[in-house]
Amino acid sequence: MSKKRSPTNRCVRMPIRLTNATDGACVGAEMIDAPIVRAIGQAKWPSHAPAGWAPHWIPELSSHFWVMVGLALIVGYVFNSKAWGRHLFAIGGNEQAARLTGVPVDWIKFQAYVFSAFTASLASLLLLGYNGSAINAMGQGYELRVIAATVIGGASLMGGSGTAFGAFIGSAFLEVIRNALLMAGIDSNWQGAFVGAFIILAVLLGMQTGGTSIMAAIVQQLLPKKHR
């Protein structure tokens, strides 16, 4: 008697199709010039006087920053305090072992895909509102920046470890490096080469350290356990 597959299993087995469908929907939405999207993308808080209450020595921070802070707090709480986060890390560390211990692997993976699509759509709307217009090539190469930022923040490319707060710090650190390259007069085309080289270095370092994150590996090299 054949085993009937659930709709969730069928969805999880087609991540590429789901990704392509989401991509098409998001590209179509990005072409719509909605005033509310532009207002959200270009909003700043706190506002300086006289339009706002904040004095001029307090910096005006964009909506992108506040969305990033809010997501980091929410996702960090979920990762640290909820079973869903622990299941997600267990799947990343060893999917077969997680399945044998009763973790609903297919359902958790499906939810992770959906949440990833949601955050990508939110980022695209913020970027569209900030620029005021959109082209099909907008955001090209950002996926490499995301990978590099999470690796800098302590995530392991082998899976099973990482934090939302580390990704927050890693993204800030990566942007500081990119701005330093621009201020040093280095061609912006070399930024992609730098990010790619950093990811390759992270992969090689992860292979040498058995999947340990790049930041943890550097700390271990600089401060061995007998000196800590």
Short mmCIF file of N, CA and C in Angstrom, two decimals, residues 81-173:
data_model
loop_
_atom_site.label_atom_id
_atom_site.label_comp_id
_atom_site.label_asym_id
_atom_site.label_seq_id
_atom_site.Cartn_x
_atom_site.Cartn_y
_atom_site.Cartn_z
N SER A 81 14.44 31.38 22.80
CA SER A 81 13.42 31.03 23.81
C SER A 81 12.30 30.14 23.30
N LYS A 82 12.23 29.87 22.02
CA LYS A 82 11.12 29.10 21.48
C LYS A 82 11.61 27.77 20.89
N ALA A 83 10.73 26.79 20.93
CA ALA A 83 11.07 25.47 20.40
C ALA A 83 11.33 25.53 18.90
N TRP A 84 10.63 26.42 18.20
CA TRP A 84 10.82 26.53 16.75
C TRP A 84 12.27 26.86 16.41
N GLY A 85 12.87 27.78 17.16
CA GLY A 85 14.27 28.13 16.92
C GLY A 85 15.21 26.97 17.19
N ARG A 86 14.96 26.25 18.27
CA ARG A 86 15.80 25.09 18.59
C ARG A 86 15.65 24.01 17.53
N HIS A 87 14.44 23.81 17.03
CA HIS A 87 14.24 22.83 15.97
C HIS A 87 14.98 23.24 14.70
N LEU A 88 14.95 24.53 14.40
CA LEU A 88 15.62 25.02 13.20
C LEU A 88 17.12 24.78 13.27
N PHE A 89 17.72 25.04 14.41
CA PHE A 89 19.16 24.79 14.57
C PHE A 89 19.46 23.29 14.54
N ALA A 90 18.56 22.50 15.09
CA ALA A 90 18.77 21.05 15.06
C ALA A 90 18.75 20.52 13.64
N ILE A 91 17.85 21.04 12.81
CA ILE A 91 17.80 20.63 11.41
C ILE A 91 19.06 21.06 10.68
N GLY A 92 19.53 22.26 10.96
CA GLY A 92 20.75 22.73 10.32
C GLY A 92 21.97 21.93 10.73
N GLY A 93 22.00 21.47 11.97
CA GLY A 93 23.15 20.68 12.43
C GLY A 93 23.15 19.28 11.88
N ASN A 94 22.01 18.60 11.92
CA ASN A 94 21.91 17.23 11.42
C ASN A 94 20.44 16.94 11.16
N GLU A 95 20.05 17.01 9.91
CA GLU A 95 18.64 16.87 9.56
C GLU A 95 18.12 15.48 9.88
N GLN A 96 18.90 14.45 9.60
CA GLN A 96 18.44 13.09 9.86
C GLN A 96 18.27 12.83 11.35
N ALA A 97 19.22 13.32 12.15
CA ALA A 97 19.10 13.14 13.59
C ALA A 97 17.88 13.89 14.13
N ALA A 98 17.64 15.09 13.61
CA ALA A 98 16.46 15.84 14.05
C ALA A 98 15.18 15.12 13.68
N ARG A 99 15.14 14.50 12.51
CA ARG A 99 13.95 13.76 12.10
C ARG A 99 13.71 12.55 13.01
N LEU A 100 14.78 11.87 13.40
CA LEU A 100 14.65 10.69 14.25
C LEU A 100 14.20 11.05 15.66
N THR A 101 14.50 12.27 16.11
CA THR A 101 14.08 12.69 17.45
C THR A 101 12.67 13.25 17.48
N GLY A 102 11.98 13.25 16.35
CA GLY A 102 10.60 13.68 16.33
C GLY A 102 10.37 15.11 15.87
N VAL A 103 11.40 15.79 15.42
CA VAL A 103 11.24 17.16 14.93
C VAL A 103 10.50 17.14 13.58
N PRO A 104 9.45 17.95 13.41
CA PRO A 104 8.74 17.99 12.11
C PRO A 104 9.58 18.74 11.07
N VAL A 105 10.53 18.03 10.49
CA VAL A 105 11.55 18.66 9.65
C VAL A 105 10.93 19.35 8.45
N ASP A 106 10.04 18.65 7.73
CA ASP A 106 9.45 19.23 6.52
C ASP A 106 8.65 20.49 6.82
N TRP A 107 7.89 20.47 7.91
CA TRP A 107 7.06 21.63 8.26
C TRP A 107 7.93 22.81 8.69
N ILE A 108 8.98 22.56 9.46
CA ILE A 108 9.88 23.63 9.90
C ILE A 108 10.60 24.23 8.70
N LYS A 109 11.05 23.40 7.78
CA LYS A 109 11.73 23.90 6.58
C LYS A 109 10.78 24.74 5.73
N PHE A 110 9.54 24.30 5.61
CA PHE A 110 8.56 25.07 4.85
C PHE A 110 8.33 26.44 5.49
N GLN A 111 8.21 26.48 6.81
CA GLN A 111 8.03 27.76 7.50
C GLN A 111 9.26 28.65 7.33
N ALA A 112 10.45 28.04 7.34
CA ALA A 112 11.67 28.83 7.15
C ALA A 112 11.71 29.45 5.76
N TYR A 113 11.28 28.70 4.75
CA TYR A 113 11.21 29.25 3.39
C TYR A 113 10.24 30.43 3.32
N VAL A 114 9.08 30.27 3.94
CA VAL A 114 8.07 31.33 3.92
C VAL A 114 8.59 32.58 4.63
N PHE A 115 9.22 32.40 5.79
CA PHE A 115 9.74 33.54 6.53
C PHE A 115 10.87 34.23 5.76
N SER A 116 11.71 33.45 5.09
CA SER A 116 12.77 34.03 4.26
C SER A 116 12.18 34.87 3.13
N ALA A 117 11.12 34.36 2.49
CA ALA A 117 10.47 35.12 1.42
C ALA A 117 9.84 36.40 1.96
N PHE A 118 9.26 36.32 3.17
CA PHE A 118 8.67 37.52 3.78
C PHE A 118 9.72 38.59 4.03
N THR A 119 10.85 38.22 4.61
CA THR A 119 11.89 39.21 4.90
C THR A 119 12.49 39.78 3.62
N ALA A 120 12.64 38.95 2.58
CA ALA A 120 13.15 39.44 1.31
C ALA A 120 12.17 40.44 0.68
N SER A 121 10.88 40.14 0.78
CA SER A 121 9.88 41.07 0.24
C SER A 121 9.87 42.38 1.02
N LEU A 122 9.99 42.29 2.35
CA LEU A 122 10.04 43.50 3.16
C LEU A 122 11.25 44.36 2.81
N ALA A 123 12.40 43.72 2.63
CA ALA A 123 13.61 44.46 2.25
C ALA A 123 13.46 45.11 0.88
N SER A 124 12.83 44.41 -0.06
CA SER A 124 12.65 44.98 -1.40
C SER A 124 11.72 46.18 -1.37
N LEU A 125 10.67 46.14 -0.55
CA LEU A 125 9.77 47.28 -0.45
C LEU A 125 10.46 48.48 0.18
N LEU A 126 11.28 48.25 1.20
CA LEU A 126 12.03 49.35 1.82
C LEU A 126 13.02 49.95 0.83
N LEU A 127 13.70 49.10 0.07
CA LEU A 127 14.66 49.60 -0.91
C LEU A 127 13.97 50.36 -2.03
N LEU A 128 12.81 49.87 -2.45
CA LEU A 128 12.03 50.57 -3.48
C LEU A 128 11.59 51.93 -2.98
N GLY A 129 11.09 51.99 -1.75
CA GLY A 129 10.65 53.27 -1.22
C GLY A 129 11.79 54.25 -1.04
N TYR A 130 12.97 53.75 -0.66
CA TYR A 130 14.12 54.63 -0.45
C TYR A 130 14.60 55.23 -1.77
N ASN A 131 14.65 54.42 -2.84
CA ASN A 131 15.14 54.90 -4.12
C ASN A 131 14.09 55.65 -4.91
N GLY A 132 12.81 55.39 -4.64
CA GLY A 132 11.75 56.06 -5.36
C GLY A 132 11.39 55.44 -6.68
N SER A 133 12.19 54.50 -7.16
CA SER A 133 11.91 53.79 -8.42
C SER A 133 12.63 52.46 -8.36
N ALA A 134 12.32 51.61 -9.32
CA ALA A 134 12.90 50.27 -9.29
C ALA A 134 13.26 49.82 -10.70
N ILE A 135 14.30 49.02 -10.78
CA ILE A 135 14.69 48.35 -12.01
C ILE A 135 14.88 46.87 -11.69
N ASN A 136 14.92 46.05 -12.73
CA ASN A 136 15.00 44.61 -12.50
C ASN A 136 16.32 44.21 -11.86
N ALA A 137 17.37 45.00 -12.05
CA ALA A 137 18.69 44.65 -11.51
C ALA A 137 18.89 45.18 -10.09
N MET A 138 17.89 45.82 -9.51
CA MET A 138 18.04 46.35 -8.16
C MET A 138 18.24 45.22 -7.16
N GLY A 139 19.21 45.40 -6.29
CA GLY A 139 19.50 44.38 -5.29
C GLY A 139 20.41 43.27 -5.78
N GLN A 140 20.92 43.40 -6.99
CA GLN A 140 21.80 42.36 -7.51
C GLN A 140 23.08 42.29 -6.68
N GLY A 141 23.45 41.11 -6.26
CA GLY A 141 24.64 40.93 -5.44
C GLY A 141 24.40 41.03 -3.96
N TYR A 142 23.18 41.39 -3.55
CA TYR A 142 22.90 41.51 -2.12
C TYR A 142 22.95 40.17 -1.40
N GLU A 143 22.68 39.08 -2.15
CA GLU A 143 22.70 37.77 -1.50
C GLU A 143 24.09 37.44 -0.97
N LEU A 144 25.14 37.89 -1.70
CA LEU A 144 26.49 37.66 -1.21
C LEU A 144 26.77 38.47 0.05
N ARG A 145 26.25 39.68 0.09
CA ARG A 145 26.42 40.50 1.30
C ARG A 145 25.73 39.86 2.50
N VAL A 146 24.56 39.29 2.27
CA VAL A 146 23.84 38.64 3.37
C VAL A 146 24.64 37.47 3.91
N ILE A 147 25.16 36.64 3.01
CA ILE A 147 25.95 35.49 3.45
C ILE A 147 27.18 35.95 4.21
N ALA A 148 27.88 36.95 3.66
CA ALA A 148 29.09 37.44 4.32
C ALA A 148 28.77 38.04 5.69
N ALA A 149 27.67 38.78 5.79
CA ALA A 149 27.31 39.41 7.07
C ALA A 149 27.00 38.37 8.13
N THR A 150 26.27 37.31 7.75
CA THR A 150 25.95 36.28 8.74
C THR A 150 27.20 35.51 9.16
N VAL A 151 28.11 35.31 8.21
CA VAL A 151 29.35 34.60 8.55
C VAL A 151 30.20 35.44 9.49
N ILE A 152 30.30 36.74 9.20
CA ILE A 152 31.05 37.63 10.09
C ILE A 152 30.42 37.64 11.48
N GLY A 153 29.10 37.57 11.53
CA GLY A 153 28.39 37.60 12.80
C GLY A 153 28.43 36.30 13.58
N GLY A 154 29.06 35.27 13.04
CA GLY A 154 29.21 34.05 13.81
C GLY A 154 28.44 32.85 13.33
N ALA A 155 27.68 32.97 12.23
CA ALA A 155 26.95 31.81 11.72
C ALA A 155 27.90 30.84 11.04
N SER A 156 27.60 29.56 11.15
CA SER A 156 28.42 28.53 10.52
C SER A 156 27.82 28.17 9.17
N LEU A 157 28.65 28.15 8.14
CA LEU A 157 28.18 27.75 6.82
C LEU A 157 27.86 26.26 6.77
N MET A 158 28.34 25.51 7.75
CA MET A 158 28.00 24.09 7.81
C MET A 158 26.63 23.85 8.45
N GLY A 159 26.03 24.90 9.04
CA GLY A 159 24.71 24.80 9.62
C GLY A 159 24.76 24.48 11.11
N GLY A 160 23.66 24.79 11.79
CA GLY A 160 23.50 24.41 13.17
C GLY A 160 23.91 25.44 14.19
N SER A 161 24.42 26.58 13.80
CA SER A 161 24.82 27.61 14.77
C SER A 161 24.70 28.98 14.14
N GLY A 162 24.52 29.98 15.00
CA GLY A 162 24.37 31.35 14.55
C GLY A 162 23.35 32.08 15.41
N THR A 163 23.39 33.40 15.36
CA THR A 163 22.45 34.22 16.14
C THR A 163 21.96 35.38 15.30
N ALA A 164 20.75 35.85 15.63
CA ALA A 164 20.21 37.02 14.94
C ALA A 164 21.02 38.27 15.28
N PHE A 165 21.45 38.39 16.54
CA PHE A 165 22.23 39.56 16.93
C PHE A 165 23.61 39.55 16.26
N GLY A 166 24.17 38.36 16.05
CA GLY A 166 25.43 38.27 15.33
C GLY A 166 25.29 38.72 13.89
N ALA A 167 24.16 38.37 13.25
CA ALA A 167 23.92 38.84 11.89
C ALA A 167 23.77 40.35 11.84
N PHE A 168 23.14 40.92 12.87
CA PHE A 168 23.00 42.39 12.96
C PHE A 168 24.37 43.04 13.03
N ILE A 169 25.23 42.54 13.90
CA ILE A 169 26.58 43.10 14.05
C ILE A 169 27.40 42.87 12.79
N GLY A 170 27.27 41.68 12.21
CA GLY A 170 28.02 41.37 11.00
C GLY A 170 27.66 42.26 9.83
N SER A 171 26.37 42.57 9.67
CA SER A 171 25.96 43.45 8.58
C SER A 171 26.49 44.86 8.78
N ALA A 172 26.47 45.33 10.03
CA ALA A 172 27.02 46.67 10.31
C ALA A 172 28.52 46.70 10.04
N PHE A 173 29.22 45.67 10.46
CA PHE A 173 30.66 45.60 10.24
C PHE A 173 30.99 45.54 8.76
#
